[in-house]
mmCIF file of C-alpha atoms and ligand atoms in Angstrom:
data_model
loop_
_atom_site.group_PDB
_atom_site.id
_atom_site.type_symbol
_atom_site.label_atom_id
_atom_site.label_comp_id
_atom_site.label_asym_id
_atom_site.label_seq_id
_atom_site.Cartn_x
_atom_site.Cartn_y
_atom_site.Cartn_z
ATOM 1 C CA MET A 117 -2.473 19.533 -32.466
ATOM 2 C CA SER A 118 -2.273 18.560 -28.808
ATOM 3 C CA TYR A 119 0.680 19.051 -26.516
ATOM 4 C CA LEU A 120 -0.416 16.017 -24.519
ATOM 5 C CA MET A 121 1.307 12.657 -24.917
ATOM 6 C CA SER A 122 -0.705 10.128 -26.865
ATOM 7 C CA ASN A 123 -1.238 7.552 -24.114
ATOM 8 C CA TYR A 124 -4.953 8.318 -23.829
ATOM 9 C CA ALA A 125 -7.553 8.364 -26.581
ATOM 10 C CA PRO A 126 -10.251 10.590 -25.081
ATOM 11 C CA LEU A 127 -13.790 10.652 -26.425
ATOM 12 C CA GLU A 128 -14.861 13.868 -28.148
ATOM 13 C CA VAL A 129 -16.307 15.581 -25.100
ATOM 14 C CA THR A 130 -14.990 17.959 -22.432
ATOM 15 C CA PHE A 131 -16.773 18.286 -19.121
ATOM 16 C CA ILE A 132 -16.609 21.544 -17.246
ATOM 17 C CA LYS A 133 -19.060 21.052 -14.407
ATOM 18 C CA GLY A 134 -20.379 18.251 -12.264
ATOM 19 C CA GLU A 135 -23.194 17.907 -9.790
ATOM 20 C CA GLY A 136 -24.270 14.659 -8.148
ATOM 21 C CA CYS A 137 -24.607 11.957 -10.805
ATOM 22 C CA TYR A 138 -24.449 14.408 -13.721
ATOM 23 C CA LEU A 139 -21.741 16.137 -15.763
ATOM 24 C CA THR A 140 -22.132 19.138 -18.057
ATOM 25 C CA ASP A 141 -20.009 19.597 -21.181
ATOM 26 C CA THR A 142 -18.726 22.741 -22.905
ATOM 27 C CA LYS A 143 -21.939 22.965 -24.968
ATOM 28 C CA GLY A 144 -24.107 22.877 -21.852
ATOM 29 C CA ASP A 145 -25.317 19.304 -22.488
ATOM 30 C CA GLN A 146 -25.858 17.096 -19.440
ATOM 31 C CA TYR A 147 -24.664 13.506 -19.156
ATOM 32 C CA LEU A 148 -25.473 10.808 -16.610
ATOM 33 C CA ASP A 149 -22.213 9.498 -15.206
ATOM 34 C CA GLY A 150 -22.492 5.718 -15.173
ATOM 35 C CA LEU A 151 -18.782 5.312 -14.430
ATOM 36 C CA SER A 152 -17.961 7.752 -11.590
ATOM 37 C CA GLY A 153 -14.591 8.580 -13.164
ATOM 38 C CA VAL A 154 -13.851 4.826 -13.045
ATOM 39 C CA SER A 155 -15.080 4.143 -9.521
ATOM 40 C CA VAL A 156 -13.718 7.367 -8.038
ATOM 41 C CA VAL A 157 -16.519 9.857 -7.490
ATOM 42 C CA GLY A 158 -18.702 7.504 -5.459
ATOM 43 C CA LEU A 159 -20.433 10.288 -3.559
ATOM 44 C CA GLY A 160 -21.162 12.187 -6.747
ATOM 45 C CA HIS A 161 -19.586 15.250 -8.300
ATOM 46 C CA CYS A 162 -18.998 18.284 -6.094
ATOM 47 C CA HIS A 163 -20.656 16.833 -2.993
ATOM 48 C CA LYS A 164 -21.236 19.913 -0.845
ATOM 49 C CA ASP A 165 -19.581 18.505 2.306
ATOM 50 C CA ILE A 166 -16.506 17.510 0.325
ATOM 51 C CA THR A 167 -16.318 20.880 -1.389
ATOM 52 C CA THR A 168 -16.555 22.529 2.044
ATOM 53 C CA ALA A 169 -13.842 20.229 3.432
ATOM 54 C CA ILE A 170 -11.529 21.127 0.523
ATOM 55 C CA GLN A 171 -12.225 24.844 0.842
ATOM 56 C CA THR A 172 -11.762 24.893 4.613
ATOM 57 C CA GLN A 173 -8.607 22.802 4.536
ATOM 58 C CA ALA A 174 -7.160 24.908 1.697
ATOM 59 C CA GLY A 175 -7.537 27.907 3.955
ATOM 60 C CA GLU A 176 -5.817 26.169 6.874
ATOM 61 C CA LEU A 177 -2.980 23.983 5.610
ATOM 62 C CA LEU A 178 -2.323 22.089 2.366
ATOM 63 C CA HIS A 179 1.046 20.466 2.806
ATOM 64 C CA THR A 180 3.864 20.122 5.269
ATOM 65 C CA SER A 181 5.886 16.932 4.868
ATOM 66 C CA ASN A 182 5.940 13.451 6.322
ATOM 67 C CA TRP A 183 8.973 14.683 8.250
ATOM 68 C CA TYR A 184 6.413 16.083 10.706
ATOM 69 C CA HIS A 185 3.287 14.646 12.286
ATOM 70 C CA ILE A 186 0.135 15.252 10.240
ATOM 71 C CA GLN A 187 -3.034 15.377 12.320
ATOM 72 C CA HIS A 188 -5.552 14.370 9.648
ATOM 73 C CA GLN A 189 -3.275 11.589 8.407
ATOM 74 C CA GLU A 190 -3.116 10.051 11.862
ATOM 75 C CA ALA A 191 -6.898 10.399 12.252
ATOM 76 C CA LEU A 192 -7.506 8.810 8.837
ATOM 77 C CA ALA A 193 -5.168 5.902 9.583
ATOM 78 C CA GLU A 194 -7.009 5.275 12.857
ATOM 79 C CA LYS A 195 -10.433 5.463 11.217
ATOM 80 C CA LEU A 196 -9.478 3.174 8.313
ATOM 81 C CA CYS A 197 -7.856 0.637 10.642
ATOM 82 C CA GLN A 198 -10.910 0.586 12.893
ATOM 83 C CA LEU A 199 -13.207 0.085 9.917
ATOM 84 C CA SER A 200 -11.069 -2.580 8.232
ATOM 85 C CA ASN A 201 -9.685 -4.441 11.253
ATOM 86 C CA MET A 202 -6.146 -3.636 10.064
ATOM 87 C CA ASP A 203 -3.276 -2.389 12.277
ATOM 88 C CA ASN A 204 -1.613 0.476 10.406
ATOM 89 C CA ALA A 205 -1.590 2.509 7.207
ATOM 90 C CA PHE A 206 0.757 4.111 4.693
ATOM 91 C CA PHE A 207 -0.619 6.824 2.399
ATOM 92 C CA ALA A 208 0.260 7.280 -1.257
ATOM 93 C CA ASN A 209 -1.297 9.207 -4.153
ATOM 94 C CA SER A 210 -2.806 6.497 -6.352
ATOM 95 C CA GLY A 211 -3.797 2.861 -6.573
ATOM 96 C CA ALA A 212 -0.579 1.828 -8.285
ATOM 97 C CA GLU A 213 1.479 3.439 -5.535
ATOM 98 C CA ALA A 214 -0.605 1.768 -2.835
ATOM 99 C CA ASN A 215 0.132 -1.539 -4.577
ATOM 100 C CA GLU A 216 3.844 -0.689 -4.862
ATOM 101 C CA ALA A 217 3.863 -0.378 -1.072
ATOM 102 C CA ALA A 218 2.104 -3.756 -0.762
ATOM 103 C CA ILE A 219 4.647 -5.396 -3.089
ATOM 104 C CA LYS A 220 7.521 -3.939 -1.081
ATOM 105 C CA ILE A 221 5.958 -5.259 2.144
ATOM 106 C CA ALA A 222 5.701 -8.726 0.564
ATOM 107 C CA ARG A 223 9.379 -8.619 -0.411
ATOM 108 C CA LEU A 224 10.369 -7.525 3.094
ATOM 109 C CA HIS A 225 8.297 -10.402 4.462
ATOM 110 C CA GLY A 226 10.266 -12.783 2.239
ATOM 111 C CA HIS A 227 13.642 -11.344 3.193
ATOM 112 C CA ALA A 228 12.698 -11.523 6.885
ATOM 113 C CA ASN A 229 12.339 -15.264 6.273
ATOM 114 C CA ASN A 230 15.679 -15.487 4.429
ATOM 115 C CA ILE A 231 14.053 -15.846 1.017
ATOM 116 C CA GLU A 232 16.355 -14.086 -1.442
ATOM 117 C CA ASN A 233 14.031 -14.023 -4.452
ATOM 118 C CA PRO A 234 10.525 -13.696 -3.034
ATOM 119 C CA ILE A 235 7.721 -14.548 -5.441
ATOM 120 C CA ILE A 236 4.209 -13.074 -5.410
ATOM 121 C CA LEU A 237 1.338 -14.991 -6.995
ATOM 122 C CA THR A 238 -1.059 -12.744 -8.908
ATOM 123 C CA ALA A 239 -3.976 -13.536 -11.202
ATOM 124 C CA ASN A 240 -4.379 -13.709 -14.945
ATOM 125 C CA GLN A 241 -6.609 -10.863 -16.194
ATOM 126 C CA SER A 242 -5.843 -8.852 -13.066
ATOM 127 C CA PHE A 243 -5.070 -5.142 -13.050
ATOM 128 C CA HIS A 244 -2.841 -3.579 -10.415
ATOM 129 C CA GLY A 245 -1.547 -0.383 -12.044
ATOM 130 C CA ARG A 246 0.897 1.109 -14.548
ATOM 131 C CA THR A 247 4.153 1.509 -12.620
ATOM 132 C CA MET A 248 6.837 -1.034 -13.496
ATOM 133 C CA ALA A 249 6.172 -3.312 -10.517
ATOM 134 C CA THR A 250 2.388 -3.084 -10.707
ATOM 135 C CA LEU A 251 2.242 -3.634 -14.467
ATOM 136 C CA SER A 252 4.465 -6.660 -13.941
ATOM 137 C CA ALA A 253 2.010 -7.882 -11.305
ATOM 138 C CA THR A 254 -0.884 -7.224 -13.689
ATOM 139 C CA GLY A 255 -2.053 -10.338 -15.537
ATOM 140 C CA ASN A 256 -2.604 -8.700 -18.896
ATOM 141 C CA PRO A 257 0.012 -8.870 -21.667
ATOM 142 C CA LYS A 258 -1.450 -5.731 -23.322
ATOM 143 C CA VAL A 259 -0.583 -3.644 -20.247
ATOM 144 C CA GLN A 260 2.957 -5.081 -20.231
ATOM 145 C CA SER A 261 3.600 -4.885 -23.974
ATOM 146 C CA GLY A 262 6.659 -2.808 -24.866
ATOM 147 C CA PHE A 263 7.901 -2.419 -21.308
ATOM 148 C CA ALA A 264 10.249 -5.376 -20.948
ATOM 149 C CA PRO A 265 12.249 -6.141 -18.928
ATOM 150 C CA LEU A 266 9.462 -6.536 -16.409
ATOM 151 C CA VAL A 267 9.960 -6.679 -12.661
ATOM 152 C CA SER A 268 10.510 -10.368 -12.014
ATOM 153 C CA GLU A 269 9.162 -12.812 -9.435
ATOM 154 C CA PHE A 270 5.471 -12.539 -10.183
ATOM 155 C CA ILE A 271 3.768 -15.807 -11.121
ATOM 156 C CA HIS A 272 0.353 -15.437 -12.725
ATOM 157 C CA VAL A 273 -2.265 -18.022 -11.893
ATOM 158 C CA ASP A 274 -5.853 -18.461 -13.045
ATOM 159 C CA PHE A 275 -8.327 -16.396 -11.019
ATOM 160 C CA ASN A 276 -11.054 -18.227 -9.125
ATOM 161 C CA ASN A 277 -9.137 -21.505 -9.373
ATOM 162 C CA ILE A 278 -7.941 -22.611 -5.976
ATOM 163 C CA ASP A 279 -5.865 -25.498 -7.358
ATOM 164 C CA ALA A 280 -3.883 -23.021 -9.465
ATOM 165 C CA ILE A 281 -2.686 -21.486 -6.189
ATOM 166 C CA LYS A 282 -2.319 -24.765 -4.286
ATOM 167 C CA ILE A 283 0.199 -26.163 -6.758
ATOM 168 C CA HIS A 284 2.662 -23.470 -5.643
ATOM 169 C CA ALA A 285 2.476 -24.524 -1.988
ATOM 170 C CA ASN A 286 5.748 -26.418 -2.276
ATOM 171 C CA ASN A 287 7.560 -23.474 -3.873
ATOM 172 C CA ALA A 288 9.598 -22.161 -0.947
ATOM 173 C CA ASN A 289 10.097 -18.774 -2.658
ATOM 174 C CA VAL A 290 6.426 -17.794 -2.687
ATOM 175 C CA VAL A 291 5.704 -15.138 -0.038
ATOM 176 C CA ALA A 292 2.336 -13.654 -0.959
ATOM 177 C CA VAL A 293 -0.812 -13.851 -3.045
ATOM 178 C CA MET A 294 -2.111 -10.566 -4.464
ATOM 179 C CA LEU A 295 -5.673 -10.455 -5.799
ATOM 180 C CA GLU A 296 -8.589 -8.181 -6.542
ATOM 181 C CA PRO A 297 -11.644 -9.538 -4.680
ATOM 182 C CA ILE A 298 -13.565 -8.840 -7.899
ATOM 183 C CA GLN A 299 -11.572 -8.207 -11.060
ATOM 184 C CA GLY A 300 -12.673 -4.782 -12.244
ATOM 185 C CA GLU A 301 -10.727 -3.791 -15.342
ATOM 186 C CA SER A 302 -11.214 -7.201 -16.953
ATOM 187 C CA GLY A 303 -14.982 -6.825 -16.776
ATOM 188 C CA VAL A 304 -16.322 -7.395 -13.243
ATOM 189 C CA ILE A 305 -15.225 -11.007 -12.790
ATOM 190 C CA ILE A 306 -16.721 -12.288 -9.539
ATOM 191 C CA PRO A 307 -15.133 -15.412 -8.023
ATOM 192 C CA ALA A 308 -16.927 -18.194 -6.151
ATOM 193 C CA ASP A 309 -18.306 -17.097 -2.776
ATOM 194 C CA ASP A 310 -15.682 -18.972 -0.762
ATOM 195 C CA TYR A 311 -12.691 -18.395 -3.073
ATOM 196 C CA LEU A 312 -11.059 -15.749 -0.865
ATOM 197 C CA ASN A 313 -11.632 -17.864 2.253
ATOM 198 C CA GLN A 314 -9.832 -20.748 0.598
ATOM 199 C CA VAL A 315 -7.005 -18.508 -0.592
ATOM 200 C CA GLN A 316 -6.609 -17.142 2.903
ATOM 201 C CA ALA A 317 -6.441 -20.660 4.360
ATOM 202 C CA ILE A 318 -3.622 -21.560 1.941
ATOM 203 C CA CYS A 319 -1.810 -18.317 2.793
ATOM 204 C CA GLN A 320 -2.036 -19.024 6.511
ATOM 205 C CA THR A 321 -0.769 -22.599 6.124
ATOM 206 C CA ASN A 322 2.225 -21.442 4.086
ATOM 207 C CA ASP A 323 3.040 -18.170 5.879
ATOM 208 C CA TRP A 324 2.188 -16.207 2.731
ATOM 209 C CA LEU A 325 0.704 -12.722 2.952
ATOM 210 C CA LEU A 326 -2.760 -12.260 1.507
ATOM 211 C CA ILE A 327 -2.734 -8.901 -0.303
ATOM 212 C CA LEU A 328 -6.128 -7.662 -1.441
ATOM 213 C CA ASP A 329 -6.189 -4.897 -4.028
ATOM 214 C CA GLU A 330 -9.421 -3.064 -3.227
ATOM 215 C CA VAL A 331 -8.469 0.016 -5.227
ATOM 216 C CA GLN A 332 -11.638 -0.440 -7.289
ATOM 217 C CA THR A 333 -13.852 -2.589 -5.031
ATOM 218 C CA GLY A 334 -13.171 -0.664 -1.799
ATOM 219 C CA ILE A 335 -14.998 2.233 -0.118
ATOM 220 C CA GLY A 336 -18.489 0.916 -0.611
ATOM 221 C CA ARG A 337 -18.480 0.014 -4.290
ATOM 222 C CA THR A 338 -19.775 -3.540 -3.727
ATOM 223 C CA GLY A 339 -22.214 -2.690 -0.922
ATOM 224 C CA LYS A 340 -19.733 -3.360 1.898
ATOM 225 C CA LEU A 341 -17.072 -0.830 2.783
ATOM 226 C CA PHE A 342 -14.505 -3.479 1.712
ATOM 227 C CA ALA A 343 -15.451 -6.357 -0.584
ATOM 228 C CA TYR A 344 -13.605 -8.922 1.576
ATOM 229 C CA GLU A 345 -16.211 -8.363 4.307
ATOM 230 C CA TYR A 346 -18.493 -10.631 2.245
ATOM 231 C CA ASN A 347 -16.042 -13.418 3.144
ATOM 232 C CA ASP A 348 -15.683 -12.558 6.812
ATOM 233 C CA ILE A 349 -11.885 -12.500 6.487
ATOM 234 C CA THR A 350 -9.193 -9.880 7.041
ATOM 235 C CA PRO A 351 -6.272 -9.731 4.603
ATOM 236 C CA ASP A 352 -2.677 -9.149 5.734
ATOM 237 C CA VAL A 353 -2.365 -6.201 3.371
ATOM 238 C CA LEU A 354 -5.158 -4.093 1.880
ATOM 239 C CA THR A 355 -4.805 -1.420 -0.787
ATOM 240 C CA LEU A 356 -7.253 1.393 -1.466
ATOM 241 C CA ALA A 357 -7.451 4.492 -3.670
ATOM 242 C CA LYS A 358 -10.135 5.722 -6.116
ATOM 243 C CA GLY A 359 -13.299 6.175 -3.976
ATOM 244 C CA LEU A 360 -11.326 7.043 -0.848
ATOM 245 C CA GLY A 361 -10.723 10.588 -2.109
ATOM 246 C CA ASN A 362 -13.884 11.077 -4.207
ATOM 247 C CA GLY A 363 -11.673 12.862 -6.741
ATOM 248 C CA VAL A 364 -8.666 14.059 -4.772
ATOM 249 C CA PRO A 365 -5.648 11.785 -5.356
ATOM 250 C CA ILE A 366 -5.044 9.425 -2.448
ATOM 251 C CA GLY A 367 -3.966 5.813 -2.095
ATOM 252 C CA ALA A 368 -3.620 3.751 1.047
ATOM 253 C CA CYS A 369 -1.824 0.550 1.941
ATOM 254 C CA LEU A 370 -3.045 -0.976 5.203
ATOM 255 C CA ALA A 371 -1.339 -3.864 6.942
ATOM 256 C CA LYS A 372 -2.043 -6.256 9.780
ATOM 257 C CA GLY A 373 -0.014 -8.433 12.133
ATOM 258 C CA LYS A 374 3.483 -9.284 10.958
ATOM 259 C CA ALA A 375 2.941 -7.353 7.701
ATOM 260 C CA ALA A 376 2.333 -4.200 9.749
ATOM 261 C CA LYS A 377 5.782 -4.333 11.334
ATOM 262 C CA LEU A 378 7.954 -4.539 8.220
ATOM 263 C CA PHE A 379 8.301 -0.900 7.169
ATOM 264 C CA GLN A 380 10.841 0.963 9.267
ATOM 265 C CA PRO A 381 11.978 4.609 9.003
ATOM 266 C CA GLY A 382 13.560 4.946 5.569
ATOM 267 C CA SER A 383 11.888 1.852 4.016
ATOM 268 C CA HIS A 384 9.331 3.758 2.000
ATOM 269 C CA GLY A 385 7.868 7.207 1.492
ATOM 270 C CA SER A 386 6.051 9.721 -0.653
ATOM 271 C CA THR A 387 6.378 13.516 -0.716
ATOM 272 C CA PHE A 388 2.693 14.208 -1.241
ATOM 273 C CA GLY A 389 1.295 10.996 0.281
ATOM 274 C CA GLY A 390 -1.200 11.613 3.073
ATOM 275 C CA ASN A 391 -1.047 15.400 3.076
ATOM 276 C CA PRO A 392 -3.525 17.365 5.224
ATOM 277 C CA LEU A 393 -5.836 18.154 2.297
ATOM 278 C CA VAL A 394 -6.375 14.652 0.926
ATOM 279 C CA CYS A 395 -6.653 13.119 4.394
ATOM 280 C CA LYS A 396 -9.278 15.656 5.450
ATOM 281 C CA VAL A 397 -11.248 14.828 2.303
ATOM 282 C CA ALA A 398 -10.954 11.060 2.859
ATOM 283 C CA LEU A 399 -12.131 11.481 6.452
ATOM 284 C CA THR A 400 -15.116 13.420 5.124
ATOM 285 C CA VAL A 401 -15.836 10.673 2.560
ATOM 286 C CA LEU A 402 -15.942 8.049 5.328
ATOM 287 C CA GLU A 403 -18.176 10.274 7.483
ATOM 288 C CA ILE A 404 -20.669 10.772 4.641
ATOM 289 C CA ILE A 405 -20.771 7.053 3.839
ATOM 290 C CA GLU A 406 -21.682 6.346 7.453
ATOM 291 C CA LYS A 407 -24.010 9.297 8.053
ATOM 292 C CA ASP A 408 -26.005 8.902 4.841
ATOM 293 C CA ASN A 409 -26.214 5.097 5.014
ATOM 294 C CA ILE A 410 -24.633 4.913 1.561
ATOM 295 C CA LEU A 411 -23.923 1.165 1.727
ATOM 296 C CA ASN A 412 -27.633 0.476 2.049
ATOM 297 C CA ASN A 413 -28.276 2.472 -1.118
ATOM 298 C CA VAL A 414 -25.516 0.596 -2.957
ATOM 299 C CA ILE A 415 -27.081 -2.756 -2.071
ATOM 300 C CA GLN A 416 -30.604 -1.651 -3.001
ATOM 301 C CA MET A 417 -29.690 0.094 -6.251
ATOM 302 C CA GLY A 418 -27.228 -2.663 -7.169
ATOM 303 C CA GLU A 419 -29.903 -5.321 -6.777
ATOM 304 C CA TYR A 420 -32.410 -3.200 -8.661
ATOM 305 C CA LEU A 421 -30.033 -2.736 -11.608
ATOM 306 C CA LEU A 422 -28.946 -6.390 -11.666
ATOM 307 C CA LEU A 423 -32.477 -7.816 -11.452
ATOM 308 C CA SER A 424 -33.849 -5.297 -13.962
ATOM 309 C CA PHE A 425 -31.111 -6.099 -16.477
ATOM 310 C CA LYS A 426 -31.641 -9.827 -15.965
ATOM 311 C CA SER A 427 -35.357 -9.511 -16.511
ATOM 312 C CA ARG A 428 -35.204 -7.021 -19.414
ATOM 313 C CA LEU A 429 -32.463 -8.902 -21.252
ATOM 314 C CA LYS A 430 -33.494 -12.483 -20.521
ATOM 315 C CA ASN A 431 -34.565 -13.119 -24.117
ATOM 316 C CA SER A 432 -31.698 -11.258 -25.757
ATOM 317 C CA ASP A 433 -29.621 -13.551 -27.956
ATOM 318 C CA LYS A 434 -26.735 -11.068 -27.683
ATOM 319 C CA VAL A 435 -26.222 -11.349 -23.933
ATOM 320 C CA VAL A 436 -23.847 -13.992 -22.590
ATOM 321 C CA GLU A 437 -23.832 -13.070 -18.910
ATOM 322 C CA ILE A 438 -24.910 -10.308 -16.540
ATOM 323 C CA ARG A 439 -22.634 -9.871 -13.512
ATOM 324 C CA GLY A 440 -22.874 -7.558 -10.551
ATOM 325 C CA LYS A 441 -22.080 -6.949 -6.930
ATOM 326 C CA GLY A 442 -23.344 -3.701 -5.473
ATOM 327 C CA LEU A 443 -22.752 -0.931 -8.007
ATOM 328 C CA MET A 444 -20.103 -2.803 -9.972
ATOM 329 C CA LEU A 445 -21.895 -4.313 -12.951
ATOM 330 C CA ALA A 446 -21.116 -5.789 -16.355
ATOM 331 C CA ILE A 447 -23.168 -7.140 -19.215
ATOM 332 C CA GLU A 448 -21.152 -9.456 -21.424
ATOM 333 C CA LEU A 449 -22.234 -9.698 -25.047
ATOM 334 C CA ASN A 450 -21.393 -12.372 -27.606
ATOM 335 C CA GLN A 451 -19.854 -9.807 -29.948
ATOM 336 C CA ASP A 452 -17.569 -6.800 -30.064
ATOM 337 C CA CYS A 453 -19.437 -3.842 -28.599
ATOM 338 C CA SER A 454 -16.778 -1.122 -28.680
ATOM 339 C CA SER A 455 -19.096 1.030 -30.833
ATOM 340 C CA LEU A 456 -21.401 1.342 -27.823
ATOM 341 C CA LEU A 457 -19.001 3.742 -26.143
ATOM 342 C CA ASN A 458 -19.849 6.543 -28.584
ATOM 343 C CA ALA A 459 -23.431 5.376 -29.002
ATOM 344 C CA ALA A 460 -23.900 5.747 -25.233
ATOM 345 C CA LEU A 461 -22.208 9.144 -25.306
ATOM 346 C CA ASN A 462 -24.701 10.252 -27.966
ATOM 347 C CA LYS A 463 -27.454 9.179 -25.576
ATOM 348 C CA LYS A 464 -25.762 11.215 -22.834
ATOM 349 C CA LEU A 465 -24.705 8.231 -20.735
ATOM 350 C CA LEU A 466 -21.118 7.492 -19.681
ATOM 351 C CA LEU A 467 -20.150 3.847 -19.487
ATOM 352 C CA ASN A 468 -17.133 1.683 -20.223
ATOM 353 C CA ILE A 469 -16.535 -1.178 -22.619
ATOM 354 C CA THR A 470 -14.105 -3.854 -21.463
ATOM 355 C CA GLY A 471 -13.530 -6.603 -24.016
ATOM 356 C CA GLN A 472 -17.055 -7.708 -24.960
ATOM 357 C CA SER A 473 -18.601 -6.388 -21.748
ATOM 358 C CA ILE A 474 -20.438 -3.168 -20.954
ATOM 359 C CA ARG A 475 -19.183 -2.047 -17.550
ATOM 360 C CA LEU A 476 -21.104 0.215 -15.190
ATOM 361 C CA LEU A 477 -19.759 1.856 -12.031
ATOM 362 C CA PRO A 478 -22.345 4.524 -11.251
ATOM 363 C CA PRO A 479 -22.061 6.856 -8.249
ATOM 364 C CA LEU A 480 -22.981 5.163 -4.959
ATOM 365 C CA ILE A 481 -25.677 7.818 -4.468
ATOM 366 C CA ILE A 482 -27.798 7.024 -7.535
ATOM 367 C CA THR A 483 -31.541 6.966 -7.050
ATOM 368 C CA LYS A 484 -34.141 4.872 -8.880
ATOM 369 C CA THR A 485 -34.511 7.733 -11.389
ATOM 370 C CA GLU A 486 -30.879 7.436 -12.508
ATOM 371 C CA ALA A 487 -30.979 3.636 -12.316
ATOM 372 C CA ASP A 488 -33.982 3.622 -14.674
ATOM 373 C CA ILE A 489 -32.198 5.914 -17.149
ATOM 374 C CA ILE A 490 -29.193 3.560 -17.110
ATOM 375 C CA ILE A 491 -31.371 0.446 -17.562
ATOM 376 C CA ASN A 492 -33.428 1.910 -20.408
ATOM 377 C CA THR A 493 -30.450 3.396 -22.234
ATOM 378 C CA VAL A 494 -28.263 0.286 -21.951
ATOM 379 C CA CYS A 495 -31.103 -2.001 -23.084
ATOM 380 C CA GLU A 496 -31.770 0.259 -26.101
ATOM 381 C CA LEU A 497 -28.051 0.242 -26.925
ATOM 382 C CA ILE A 498 -27.873 -3.553 -26.768
ATOM 383 C CA ASP A 499 -30.987 -3.858 -28.956
ATOM 384 C CA ALA A 500 -29.388 -1.645 -31.590
ATOM 385 C CA VAL A 501 -25.902 -3.174 -31.573
HETATM 386 C C1 PLP B 642 -7.833 -2.965 -8.958
HETATM 387 C C2 PLP B 642 -6.989 -1.802 -9.356
HETATM 388 N N1 PLP B 642 -5.750 -1.683 -8.839
HETATM 389 C C3 PLP B 642 -4.957 -0.648 -9.152
HETATM 390 C C4 PLP B 642 -5.376 0.316 -10.036
HETATM 391 C C5 PLP B 642 -4.449 1.467 -10.378
HETATM 392 O O1 PLP B 642 -4.885 2.604 -9.766
HETATM 393 P P1 PLP B 642 -4.292 4.043 -10.231
HETATM 394 O O2 PLP B 642 -4.762 4.269 -11.620
HETATM 395 O O3 PLP B 642 -4.882 4.998 -9.225
HETATM 396 O O4 PLP B 642 -2.823 3.952 -10.123
HETATM 397 C C6 PLP B 642 -6.652 0.247 -10.598
HETATM 398 C C7 PLP B 642 -7.123 1.258 -11.554
HETATM 399 O O5 PLP B 642 -8.034 1.067 -12.311
HETATM 400 C C8 PLP B 642 -7.476 -0.849 -10.245
HETATM 401 O O6 PLP B 642 -8.698 -0.975 -10.768
#
């Protein structure tokens, strides 16, 4: 019997050690991590510089409070704003909390314009988190099931359909559009190349905030530090988490222009958010990404995986579509493939199954050796399904 609540259904394995792209279980067996803890451990497990940063910071200062200035938090805000072209940052502990901050900013934006019931447009099949506001924003009835009454004033529109957004242009209560640049949890759904540019144009015309949820796509996952850089745009609000801490819990909500001026003392806060430890680690993550030219590796390995899958699986009658940007990849099959989760585990590879898609989010540091193991194992699994 377990004393844990039943909200997770873990696979029958317990990892006790990690190094680079590999995890070791209680029996001493090694697994290739094709998921990075769901897009978190981008720089690999127990990266030595990150371990050193944690150890050093633990010996200096872990926590004070946001009632005092925090050196590393201010440095991290500056670094992130410089890298993203945003103006300021708020730090939280998770992706959902970063999105909560973004939703609150959107509501303040509405109230500043005398809109009493501000509406945020979000996408069907999106995922924004599990708190009440973020699950209400999420476009997936399964995530919302059982939790009514939901937080109101979210309208869900079809993703990658610009007309679905345009038809709300005459709704005076709309204040923001909140989107993932690539939908991660619903199986790596990549919109048309100019979709975000068009959404931004509509937002600018209507004085709506463009909120991009880069909790999963951010911090190098797609081959750019932020996925919106592919569109040469800057959102009004940007949320980050996952890869920013490489395993320590941190979320960030960055804002620009008018959106950056809405929070005032007392508007929002978090006890743990942005403490010296997590900010030191996030600063180290950003340093390593730059120093080790990680984005270059993501682009090269991402292309290698995508092209190899396309070539190896081109004659497979089970494959519907192969999608990928950087190291965010999915192979959609024409049948249920949930059994592949355990089959992959037996082959010592960690991956995820989302609907009828196999999803891969390997560490950003993978080499051709690991990429080849992933390609061979996944192709064998698909053959046998
Ligand atoms: C795009 C996106 N937003 C938000 C979240 C929620 O993040 P967290 O689980 O850290 O609250 C996730 C998590 O998978 C995500 O993929």
